[in-house]
mmCIF file of N, CA and C in Angstrom:
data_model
loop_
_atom_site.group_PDB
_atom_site.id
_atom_site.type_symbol
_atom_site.label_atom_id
_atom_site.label_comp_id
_atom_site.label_asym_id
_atom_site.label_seq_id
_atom_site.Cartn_x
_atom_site.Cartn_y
_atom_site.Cartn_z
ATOM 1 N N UNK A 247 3.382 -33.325 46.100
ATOM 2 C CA UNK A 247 2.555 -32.901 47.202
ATOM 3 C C UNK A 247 3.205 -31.704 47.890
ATOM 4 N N UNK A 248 2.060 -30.691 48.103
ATOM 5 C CA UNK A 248 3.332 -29.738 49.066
ATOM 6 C C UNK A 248 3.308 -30.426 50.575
ATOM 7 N N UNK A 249 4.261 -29.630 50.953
ATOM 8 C CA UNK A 249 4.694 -29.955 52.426
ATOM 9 C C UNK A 249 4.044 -29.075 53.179
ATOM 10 N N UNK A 250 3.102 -29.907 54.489
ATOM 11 C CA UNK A 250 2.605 -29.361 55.386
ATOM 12 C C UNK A 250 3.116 -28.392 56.079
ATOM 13 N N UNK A 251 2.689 -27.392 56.711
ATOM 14 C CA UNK A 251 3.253 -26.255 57.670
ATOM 15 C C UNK A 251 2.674 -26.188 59.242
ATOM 16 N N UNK A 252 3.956 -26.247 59.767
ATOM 17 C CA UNK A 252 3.473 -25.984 61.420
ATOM 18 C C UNK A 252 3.050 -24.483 61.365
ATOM 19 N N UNK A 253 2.180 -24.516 62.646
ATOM 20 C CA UNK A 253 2.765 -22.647 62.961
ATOM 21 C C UNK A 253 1.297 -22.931 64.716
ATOM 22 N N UNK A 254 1.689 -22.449 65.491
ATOM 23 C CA UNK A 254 1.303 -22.171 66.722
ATOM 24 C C UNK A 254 2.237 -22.241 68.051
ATOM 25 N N UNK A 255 3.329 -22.854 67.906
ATOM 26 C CA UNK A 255 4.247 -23.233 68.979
ATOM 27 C C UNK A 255 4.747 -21.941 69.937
ATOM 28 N N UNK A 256 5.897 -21.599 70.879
ATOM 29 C CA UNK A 256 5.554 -20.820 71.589
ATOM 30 C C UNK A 256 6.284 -21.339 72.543
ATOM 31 N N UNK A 257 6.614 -20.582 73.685
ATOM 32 C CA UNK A 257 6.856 -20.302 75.285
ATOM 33 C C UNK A 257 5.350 -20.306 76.052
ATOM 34 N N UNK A 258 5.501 -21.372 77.209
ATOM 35 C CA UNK A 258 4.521 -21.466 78.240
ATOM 36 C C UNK A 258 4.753 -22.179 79.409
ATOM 37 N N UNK A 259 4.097 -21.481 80.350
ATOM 38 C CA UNK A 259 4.466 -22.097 81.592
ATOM 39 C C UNK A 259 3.979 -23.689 81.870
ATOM 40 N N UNK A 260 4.231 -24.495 83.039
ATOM 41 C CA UNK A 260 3.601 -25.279 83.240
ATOM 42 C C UNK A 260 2.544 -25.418 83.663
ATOM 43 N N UNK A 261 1.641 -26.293 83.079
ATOM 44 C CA UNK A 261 -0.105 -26.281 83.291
ATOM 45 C C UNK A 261 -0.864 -25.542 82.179
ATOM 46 N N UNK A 262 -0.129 -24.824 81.505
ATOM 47 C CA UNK A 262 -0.572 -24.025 80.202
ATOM 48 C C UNK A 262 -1.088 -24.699 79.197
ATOM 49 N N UNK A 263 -1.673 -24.081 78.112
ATOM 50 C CA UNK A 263 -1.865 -24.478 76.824
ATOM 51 C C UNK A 263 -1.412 -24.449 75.513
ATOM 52 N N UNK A 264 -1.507 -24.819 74.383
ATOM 53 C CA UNK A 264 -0.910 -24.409 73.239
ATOM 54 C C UNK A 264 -1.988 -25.211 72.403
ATOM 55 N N UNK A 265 -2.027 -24.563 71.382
ATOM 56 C CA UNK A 265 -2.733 -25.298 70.149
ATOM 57 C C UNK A 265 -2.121 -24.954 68.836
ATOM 58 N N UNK A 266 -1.476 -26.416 68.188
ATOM 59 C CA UNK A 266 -0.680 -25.899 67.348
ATOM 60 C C UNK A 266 -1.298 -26.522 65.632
ATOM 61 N N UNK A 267 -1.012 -25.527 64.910
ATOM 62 C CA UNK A 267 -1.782 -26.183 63.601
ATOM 63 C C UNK A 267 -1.032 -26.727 62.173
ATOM 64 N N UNK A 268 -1.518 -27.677 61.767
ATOM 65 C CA UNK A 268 -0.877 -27.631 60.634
ATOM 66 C C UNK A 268 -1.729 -27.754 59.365
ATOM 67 N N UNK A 269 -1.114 -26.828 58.588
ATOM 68 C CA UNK A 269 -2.045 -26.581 56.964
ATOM 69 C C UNK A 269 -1.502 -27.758 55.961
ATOM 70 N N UNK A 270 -2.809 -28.202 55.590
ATOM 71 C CA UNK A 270 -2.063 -29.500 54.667
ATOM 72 C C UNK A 270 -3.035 -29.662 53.401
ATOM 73 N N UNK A 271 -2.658 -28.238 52.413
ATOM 74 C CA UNK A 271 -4.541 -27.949 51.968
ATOM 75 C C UNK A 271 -3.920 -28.960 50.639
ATOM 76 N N UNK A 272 -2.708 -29.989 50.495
ATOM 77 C CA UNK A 272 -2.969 -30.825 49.345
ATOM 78 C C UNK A 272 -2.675 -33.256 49.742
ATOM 79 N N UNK A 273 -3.604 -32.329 51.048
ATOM 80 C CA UNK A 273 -4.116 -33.711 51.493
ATOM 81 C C UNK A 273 -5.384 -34.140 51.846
ATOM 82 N N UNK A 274 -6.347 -34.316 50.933
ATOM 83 C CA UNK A 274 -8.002 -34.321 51.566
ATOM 84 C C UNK A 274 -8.373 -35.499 50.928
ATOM 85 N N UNK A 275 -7.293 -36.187 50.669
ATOM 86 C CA UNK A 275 -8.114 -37.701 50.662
ATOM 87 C C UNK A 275 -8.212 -38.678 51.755
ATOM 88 N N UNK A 276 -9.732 -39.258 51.626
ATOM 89 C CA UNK A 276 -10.470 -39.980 52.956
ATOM 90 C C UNK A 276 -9.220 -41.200 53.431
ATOM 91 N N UNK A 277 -8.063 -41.655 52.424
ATOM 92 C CA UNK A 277 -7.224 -42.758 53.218
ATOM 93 C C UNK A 277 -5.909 -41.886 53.300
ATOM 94 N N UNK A 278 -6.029 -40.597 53.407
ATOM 95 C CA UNK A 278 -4.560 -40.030 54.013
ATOM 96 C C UNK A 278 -4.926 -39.722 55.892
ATOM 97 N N UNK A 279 -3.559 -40.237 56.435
ATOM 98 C CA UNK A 279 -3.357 -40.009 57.657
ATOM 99 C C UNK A 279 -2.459 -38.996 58.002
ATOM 100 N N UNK A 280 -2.604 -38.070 59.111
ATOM 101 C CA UNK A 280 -1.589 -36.651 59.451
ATOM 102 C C UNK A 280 -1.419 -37.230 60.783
ATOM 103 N N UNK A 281 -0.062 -36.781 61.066
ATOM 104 C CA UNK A 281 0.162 -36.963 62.658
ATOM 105 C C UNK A 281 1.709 -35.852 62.836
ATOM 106 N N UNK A 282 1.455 -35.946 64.048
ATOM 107 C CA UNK A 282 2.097 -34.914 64.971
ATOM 108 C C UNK A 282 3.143 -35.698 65.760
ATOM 109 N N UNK A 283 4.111 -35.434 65.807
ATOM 110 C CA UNK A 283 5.755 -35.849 66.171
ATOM 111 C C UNK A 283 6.686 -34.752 66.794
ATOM 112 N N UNK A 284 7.261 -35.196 67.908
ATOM 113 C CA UNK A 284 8.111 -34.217 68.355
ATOM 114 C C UNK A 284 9.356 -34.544 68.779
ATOM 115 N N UNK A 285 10.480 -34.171 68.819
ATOM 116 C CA UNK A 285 12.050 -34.678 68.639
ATOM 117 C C UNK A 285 12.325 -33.391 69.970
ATOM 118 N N UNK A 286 13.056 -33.679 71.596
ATOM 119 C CA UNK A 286 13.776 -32.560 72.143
ATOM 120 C C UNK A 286 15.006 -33.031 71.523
ATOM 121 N N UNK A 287 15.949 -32.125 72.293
ATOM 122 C CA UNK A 287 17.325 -32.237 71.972
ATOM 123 C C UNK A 287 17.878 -33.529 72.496
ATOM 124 N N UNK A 288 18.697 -34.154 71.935
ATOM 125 C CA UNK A 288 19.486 -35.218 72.145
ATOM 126 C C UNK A 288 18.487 -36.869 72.489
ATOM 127 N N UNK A 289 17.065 -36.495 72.165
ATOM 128 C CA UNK A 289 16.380 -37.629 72.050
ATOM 129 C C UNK A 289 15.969 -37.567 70.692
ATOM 130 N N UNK A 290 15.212 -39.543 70.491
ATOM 131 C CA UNK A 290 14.556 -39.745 69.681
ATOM 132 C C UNK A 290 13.560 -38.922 69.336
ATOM 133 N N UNK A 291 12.971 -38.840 67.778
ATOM 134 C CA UNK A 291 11.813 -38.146 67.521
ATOM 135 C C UNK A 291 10.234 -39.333 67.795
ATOM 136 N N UNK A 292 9.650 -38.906 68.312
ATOM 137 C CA UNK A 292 8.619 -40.190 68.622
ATOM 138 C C UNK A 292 7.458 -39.176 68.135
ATOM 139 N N UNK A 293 6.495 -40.136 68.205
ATOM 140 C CA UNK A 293 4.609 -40.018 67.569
ATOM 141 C C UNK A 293 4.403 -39.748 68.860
ATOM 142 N N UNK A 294 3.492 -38.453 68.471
ATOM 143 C CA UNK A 294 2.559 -37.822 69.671
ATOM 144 C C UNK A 294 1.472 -38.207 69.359
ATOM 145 N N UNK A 295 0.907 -37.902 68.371
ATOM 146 C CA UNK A 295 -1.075 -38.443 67.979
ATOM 147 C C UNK A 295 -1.297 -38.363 66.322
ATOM 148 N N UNK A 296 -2.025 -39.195 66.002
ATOM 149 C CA UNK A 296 -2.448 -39.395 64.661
ATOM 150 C C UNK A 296 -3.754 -39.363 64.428
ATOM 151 N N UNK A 297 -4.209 -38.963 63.196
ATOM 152 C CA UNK A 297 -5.578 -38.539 62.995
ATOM 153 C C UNK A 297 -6.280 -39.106 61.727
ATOM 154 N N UNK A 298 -7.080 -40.083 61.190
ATOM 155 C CA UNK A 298 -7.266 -40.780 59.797
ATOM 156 C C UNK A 298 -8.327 -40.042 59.238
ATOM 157 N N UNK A 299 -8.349 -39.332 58.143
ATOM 158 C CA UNK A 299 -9.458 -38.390 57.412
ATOM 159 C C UNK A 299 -10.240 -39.169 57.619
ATOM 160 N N UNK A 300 -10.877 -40.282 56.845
ATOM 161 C CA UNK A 300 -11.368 -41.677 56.572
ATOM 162 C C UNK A 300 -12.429 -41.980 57.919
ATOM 163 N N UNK A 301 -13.129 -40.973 58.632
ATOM 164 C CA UNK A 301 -13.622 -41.071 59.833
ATOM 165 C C UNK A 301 -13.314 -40.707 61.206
ATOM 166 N N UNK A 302 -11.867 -40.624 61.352
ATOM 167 C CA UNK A 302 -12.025 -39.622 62.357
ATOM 168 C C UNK A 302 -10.737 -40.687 63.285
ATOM 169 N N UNK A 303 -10.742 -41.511 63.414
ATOM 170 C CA UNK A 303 -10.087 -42.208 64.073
ATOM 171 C C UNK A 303 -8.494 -41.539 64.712
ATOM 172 N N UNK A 304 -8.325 -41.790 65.839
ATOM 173 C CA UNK A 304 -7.634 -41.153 66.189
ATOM 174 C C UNK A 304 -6.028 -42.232 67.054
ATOM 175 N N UNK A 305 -5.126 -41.774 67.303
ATOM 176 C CA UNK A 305 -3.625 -42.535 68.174
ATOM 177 C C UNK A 305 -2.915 -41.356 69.398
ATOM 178 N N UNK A 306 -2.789 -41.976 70.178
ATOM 179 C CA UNK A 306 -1.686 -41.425 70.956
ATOM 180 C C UNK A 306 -0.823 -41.758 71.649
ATOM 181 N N UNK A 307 0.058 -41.253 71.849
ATOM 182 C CA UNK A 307 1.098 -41.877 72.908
ATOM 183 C C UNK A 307 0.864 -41.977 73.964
ATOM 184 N N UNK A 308 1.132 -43.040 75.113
ATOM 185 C CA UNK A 308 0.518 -42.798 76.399
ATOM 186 C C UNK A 308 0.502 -41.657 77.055
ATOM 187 N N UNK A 309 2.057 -40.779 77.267
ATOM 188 C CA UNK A 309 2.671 -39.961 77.578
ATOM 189 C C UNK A 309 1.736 -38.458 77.859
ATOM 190 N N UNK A 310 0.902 -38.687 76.333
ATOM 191 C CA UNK A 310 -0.528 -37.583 75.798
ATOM 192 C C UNK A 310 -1.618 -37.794 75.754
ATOM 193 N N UNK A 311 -1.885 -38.909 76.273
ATOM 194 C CA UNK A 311 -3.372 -39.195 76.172
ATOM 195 C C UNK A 311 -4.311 -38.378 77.615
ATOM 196 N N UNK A 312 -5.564 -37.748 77.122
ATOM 197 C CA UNK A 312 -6.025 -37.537 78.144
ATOM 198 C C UNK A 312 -5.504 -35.818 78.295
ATOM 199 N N UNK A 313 -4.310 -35.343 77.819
ATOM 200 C CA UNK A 313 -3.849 -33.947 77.757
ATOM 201 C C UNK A 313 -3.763 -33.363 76.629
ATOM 202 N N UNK A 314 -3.585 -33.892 75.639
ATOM 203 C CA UNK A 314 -3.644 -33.704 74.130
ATOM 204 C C UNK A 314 -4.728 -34.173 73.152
ATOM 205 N N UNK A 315 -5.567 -33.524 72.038
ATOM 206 C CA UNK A 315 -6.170 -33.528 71.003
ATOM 207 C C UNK A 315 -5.925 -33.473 70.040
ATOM 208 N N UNK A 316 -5.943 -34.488 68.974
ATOM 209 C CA UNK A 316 -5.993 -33.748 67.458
ATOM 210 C C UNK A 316 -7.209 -34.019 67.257
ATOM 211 N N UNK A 317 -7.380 -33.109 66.150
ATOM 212 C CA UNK A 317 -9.059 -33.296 65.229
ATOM 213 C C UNK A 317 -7.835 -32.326 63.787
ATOM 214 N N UNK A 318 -9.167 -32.274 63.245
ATOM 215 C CA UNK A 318 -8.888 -32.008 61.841
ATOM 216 C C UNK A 318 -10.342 -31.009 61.708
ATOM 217 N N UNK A 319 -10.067 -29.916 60.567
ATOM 218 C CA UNK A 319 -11.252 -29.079 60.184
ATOM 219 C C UNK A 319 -10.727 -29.599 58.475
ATOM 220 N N UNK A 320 -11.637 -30.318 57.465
ATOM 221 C CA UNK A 320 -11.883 -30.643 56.344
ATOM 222 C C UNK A 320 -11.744 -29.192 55.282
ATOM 223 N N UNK A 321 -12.596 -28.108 56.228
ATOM 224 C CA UNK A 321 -13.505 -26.705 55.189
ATOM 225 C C UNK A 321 -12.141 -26.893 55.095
ATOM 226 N N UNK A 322 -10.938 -26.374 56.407
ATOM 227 C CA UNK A 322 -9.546 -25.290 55.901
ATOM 228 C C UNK A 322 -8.769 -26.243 56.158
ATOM 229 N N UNK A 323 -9.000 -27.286 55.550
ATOM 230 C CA UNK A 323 -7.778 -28.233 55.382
ATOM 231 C C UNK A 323 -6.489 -28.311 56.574
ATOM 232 N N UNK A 324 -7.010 -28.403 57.175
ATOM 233 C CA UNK A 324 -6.044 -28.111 58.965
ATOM 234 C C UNK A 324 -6.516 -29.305 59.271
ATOM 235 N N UNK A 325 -5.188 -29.853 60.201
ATOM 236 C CA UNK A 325 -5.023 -30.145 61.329
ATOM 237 C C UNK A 325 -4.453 -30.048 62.883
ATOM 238 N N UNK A 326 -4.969 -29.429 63.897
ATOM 239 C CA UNK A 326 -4.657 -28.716 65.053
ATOM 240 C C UNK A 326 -4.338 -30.197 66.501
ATOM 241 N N UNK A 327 -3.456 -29.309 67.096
ATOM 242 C CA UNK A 327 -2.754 -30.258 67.959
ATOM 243 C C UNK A 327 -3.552 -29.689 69.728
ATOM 244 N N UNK A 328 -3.870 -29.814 70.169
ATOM 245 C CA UNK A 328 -4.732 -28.838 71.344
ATOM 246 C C UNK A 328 -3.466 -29.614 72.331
ATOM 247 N N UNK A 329 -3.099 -28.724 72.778
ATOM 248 C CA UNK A 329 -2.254 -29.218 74.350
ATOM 249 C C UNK A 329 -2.363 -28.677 75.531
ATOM 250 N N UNK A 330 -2.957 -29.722 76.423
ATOM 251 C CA UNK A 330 -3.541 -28.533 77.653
ATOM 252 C C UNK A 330 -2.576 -29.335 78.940
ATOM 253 N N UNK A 331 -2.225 -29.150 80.086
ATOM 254 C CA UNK A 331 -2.006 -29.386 80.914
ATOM 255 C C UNK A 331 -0.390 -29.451 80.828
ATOM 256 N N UNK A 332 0.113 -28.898 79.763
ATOM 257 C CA UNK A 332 1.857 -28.998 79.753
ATOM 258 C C UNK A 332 2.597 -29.014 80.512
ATOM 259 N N UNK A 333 3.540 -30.065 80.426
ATOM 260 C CA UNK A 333 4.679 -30.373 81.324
ATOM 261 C C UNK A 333 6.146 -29.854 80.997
ATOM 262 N N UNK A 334 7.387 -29.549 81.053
ATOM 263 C CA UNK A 334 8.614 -29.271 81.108
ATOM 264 C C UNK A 334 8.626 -30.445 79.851
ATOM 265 N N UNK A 335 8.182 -31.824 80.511
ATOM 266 C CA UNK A 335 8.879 -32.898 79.013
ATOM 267 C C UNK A 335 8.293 -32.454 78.077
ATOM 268 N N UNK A 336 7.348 -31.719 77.910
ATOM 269 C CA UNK A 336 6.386 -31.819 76.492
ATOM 270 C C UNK A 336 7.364 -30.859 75.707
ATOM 271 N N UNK A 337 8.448 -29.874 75.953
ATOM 272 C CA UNK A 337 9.624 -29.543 75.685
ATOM 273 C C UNK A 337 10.118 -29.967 74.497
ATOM 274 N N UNK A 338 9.881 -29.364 72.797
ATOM 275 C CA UNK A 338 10.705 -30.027 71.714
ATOM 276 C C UNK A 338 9.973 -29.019 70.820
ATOM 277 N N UNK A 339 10.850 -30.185 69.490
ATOM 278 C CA UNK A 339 10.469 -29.679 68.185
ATOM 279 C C UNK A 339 9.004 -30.326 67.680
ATOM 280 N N UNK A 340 7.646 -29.819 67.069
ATOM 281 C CA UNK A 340 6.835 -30.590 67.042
ATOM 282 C C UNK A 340 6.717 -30.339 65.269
ATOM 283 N N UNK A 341 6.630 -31.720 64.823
ATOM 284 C CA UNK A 341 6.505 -31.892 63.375
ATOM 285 C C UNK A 341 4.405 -32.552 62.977
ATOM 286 N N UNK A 342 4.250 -31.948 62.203
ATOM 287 C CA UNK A 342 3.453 -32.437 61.395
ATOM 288 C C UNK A 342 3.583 -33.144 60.151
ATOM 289 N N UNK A 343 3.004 -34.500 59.794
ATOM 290 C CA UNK A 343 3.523 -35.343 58.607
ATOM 291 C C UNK A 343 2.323 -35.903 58.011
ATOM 292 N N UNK A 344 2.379 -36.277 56.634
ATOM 293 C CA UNK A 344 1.435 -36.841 56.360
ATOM 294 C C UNK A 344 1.820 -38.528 55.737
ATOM 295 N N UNK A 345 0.651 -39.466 55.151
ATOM 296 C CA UNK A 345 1.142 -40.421 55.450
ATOM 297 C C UNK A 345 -0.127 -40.574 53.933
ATOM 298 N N UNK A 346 0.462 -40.966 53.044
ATOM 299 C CA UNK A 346 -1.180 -40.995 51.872
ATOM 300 C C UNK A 346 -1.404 -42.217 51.438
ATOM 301 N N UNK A 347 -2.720 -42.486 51.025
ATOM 302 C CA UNK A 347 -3.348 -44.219 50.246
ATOM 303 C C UNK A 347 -2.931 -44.765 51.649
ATOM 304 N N UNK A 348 -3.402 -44.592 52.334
ATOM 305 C CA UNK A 348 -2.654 -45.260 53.859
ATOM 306 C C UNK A 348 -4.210 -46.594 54.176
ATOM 307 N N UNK A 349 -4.237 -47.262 54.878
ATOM 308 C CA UNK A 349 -5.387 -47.579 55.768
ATOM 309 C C UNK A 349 -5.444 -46.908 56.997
ATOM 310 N N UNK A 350 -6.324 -47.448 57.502
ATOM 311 C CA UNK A 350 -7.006 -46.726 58.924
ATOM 312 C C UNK A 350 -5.833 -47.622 59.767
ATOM 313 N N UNK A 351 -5.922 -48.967 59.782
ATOM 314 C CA UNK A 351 -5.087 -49.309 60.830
ATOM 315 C C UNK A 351 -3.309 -48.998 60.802
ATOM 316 N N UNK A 352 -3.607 -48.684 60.126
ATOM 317 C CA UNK A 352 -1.614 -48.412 59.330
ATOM 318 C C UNK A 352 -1.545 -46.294 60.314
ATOM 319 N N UNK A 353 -2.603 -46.126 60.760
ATOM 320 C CA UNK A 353 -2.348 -44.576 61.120
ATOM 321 C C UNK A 353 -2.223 -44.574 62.410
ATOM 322 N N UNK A 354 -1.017 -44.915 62.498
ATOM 323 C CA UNK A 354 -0.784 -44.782 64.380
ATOM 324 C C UNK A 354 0.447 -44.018 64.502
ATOM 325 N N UNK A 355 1.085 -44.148 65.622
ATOM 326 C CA UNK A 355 2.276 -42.928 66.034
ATOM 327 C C UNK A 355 3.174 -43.863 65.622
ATOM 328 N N UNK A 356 3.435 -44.661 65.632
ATOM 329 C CA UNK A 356 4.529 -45.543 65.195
ATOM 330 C C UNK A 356 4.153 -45.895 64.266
ATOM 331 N N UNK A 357 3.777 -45.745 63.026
ATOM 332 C CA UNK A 357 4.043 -45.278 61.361
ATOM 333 C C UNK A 357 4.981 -44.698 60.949
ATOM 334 N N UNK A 358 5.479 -45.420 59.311
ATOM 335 C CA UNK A 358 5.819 -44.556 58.548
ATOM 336 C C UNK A 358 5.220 -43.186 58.031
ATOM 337 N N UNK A 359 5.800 -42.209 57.948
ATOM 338 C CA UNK A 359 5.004 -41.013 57.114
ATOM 339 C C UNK A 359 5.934 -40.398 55.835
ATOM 340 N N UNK A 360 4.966 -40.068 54.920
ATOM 341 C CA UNK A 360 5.965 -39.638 53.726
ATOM 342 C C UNK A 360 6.209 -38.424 53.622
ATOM 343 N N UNK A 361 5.778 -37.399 54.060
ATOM 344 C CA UNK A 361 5.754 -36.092 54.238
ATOM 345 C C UNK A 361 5.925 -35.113 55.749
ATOM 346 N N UNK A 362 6.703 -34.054 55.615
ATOM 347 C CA UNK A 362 7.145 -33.474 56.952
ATOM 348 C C UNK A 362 7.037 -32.003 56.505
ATOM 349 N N UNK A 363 6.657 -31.111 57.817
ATOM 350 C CA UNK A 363 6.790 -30.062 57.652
ATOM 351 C C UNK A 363 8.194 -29.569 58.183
ATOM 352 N N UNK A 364 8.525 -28.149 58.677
ATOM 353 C CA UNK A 364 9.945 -28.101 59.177
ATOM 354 C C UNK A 364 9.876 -27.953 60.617
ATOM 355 N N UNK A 365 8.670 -27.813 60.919
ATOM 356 C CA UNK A 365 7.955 -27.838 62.757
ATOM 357 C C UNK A 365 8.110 -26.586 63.479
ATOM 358 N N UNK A 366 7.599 -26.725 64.689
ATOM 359 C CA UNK A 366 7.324 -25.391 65.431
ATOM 360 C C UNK A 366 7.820 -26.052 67.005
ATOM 361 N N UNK A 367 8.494 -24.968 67.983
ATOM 362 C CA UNK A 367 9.006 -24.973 68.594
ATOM 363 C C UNK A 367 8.086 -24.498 69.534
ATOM 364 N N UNK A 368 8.230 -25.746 71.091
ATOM 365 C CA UNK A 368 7.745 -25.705 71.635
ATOM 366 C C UNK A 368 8.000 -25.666 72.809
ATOM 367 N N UNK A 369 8.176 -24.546 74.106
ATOM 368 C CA UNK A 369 9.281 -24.823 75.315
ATOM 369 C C UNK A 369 8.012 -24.555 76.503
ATOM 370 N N UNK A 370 8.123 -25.302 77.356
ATOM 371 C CA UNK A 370 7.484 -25.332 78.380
ATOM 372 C C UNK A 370 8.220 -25.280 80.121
ATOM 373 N N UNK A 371 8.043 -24.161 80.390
ATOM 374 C CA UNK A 371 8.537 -23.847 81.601
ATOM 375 C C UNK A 371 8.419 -24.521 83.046
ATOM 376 N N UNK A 372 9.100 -24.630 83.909
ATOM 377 C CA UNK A 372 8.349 -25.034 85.388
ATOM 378 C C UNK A 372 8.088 -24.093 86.207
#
């Protein structure tokens, strides 16, 4: 399988936006799951939001719910991270992963995933 690619990350103030994407054009089967993960320095890497081809179904961390989106576009094999209302914590490395032959209930932030991109960097100012 290739390995997914970040690319949108960036410098922004607080209250700002970012929308970050990841290309995953050799994952388009209906039971693969993609999700979005972010590691700052000297913390754990934790699940930000997960997304199940398989209908649409979606996960998030409390932390993002309500400020953050994923969806998925099928045509260009993307999946995009929408982040609106950024905070100083939202501050890290953000990974995209995929997770394949998965079920729907198996696609949450606290999953295994078998695949990683190398991520995009994300700093948010006060």
């Amino acid at each position: 399988q290739v390995q997914p690619v970040e690319s949108g990350g960036g410098s922004v103030q607080a209250g700002g936006s970012l929308r970050l994407s990841c290309s995953a054009p050799g994952y388009t089967s209906s039971t693969t799951c993609m999700g979005w993960f972010r590691q700052a320095p000297g913390k754990e890497r934790e699940g930000v939001a997960t997304i199940y081809y398989g209908g649409g179904s979606t996960n998030y961390v409390d932390s993002v719910r309500g400020r953050f989106t994923i969806s998925q576009d099928n045509t260009k094999k993307t999946v995009y991270l929408q982040m609106n209302s950024l905070k100083p914590e939202d501050t890290a490395m953000y990974y995209c992963a995929a997770q394949l032959y998965t079920l729907q209930n198996h696609c949450r932030v606290g999953s295994q995933f078998d695949y990683w991109g190398q991520g995009t960097q994300v700093t948010v100012s006060s």
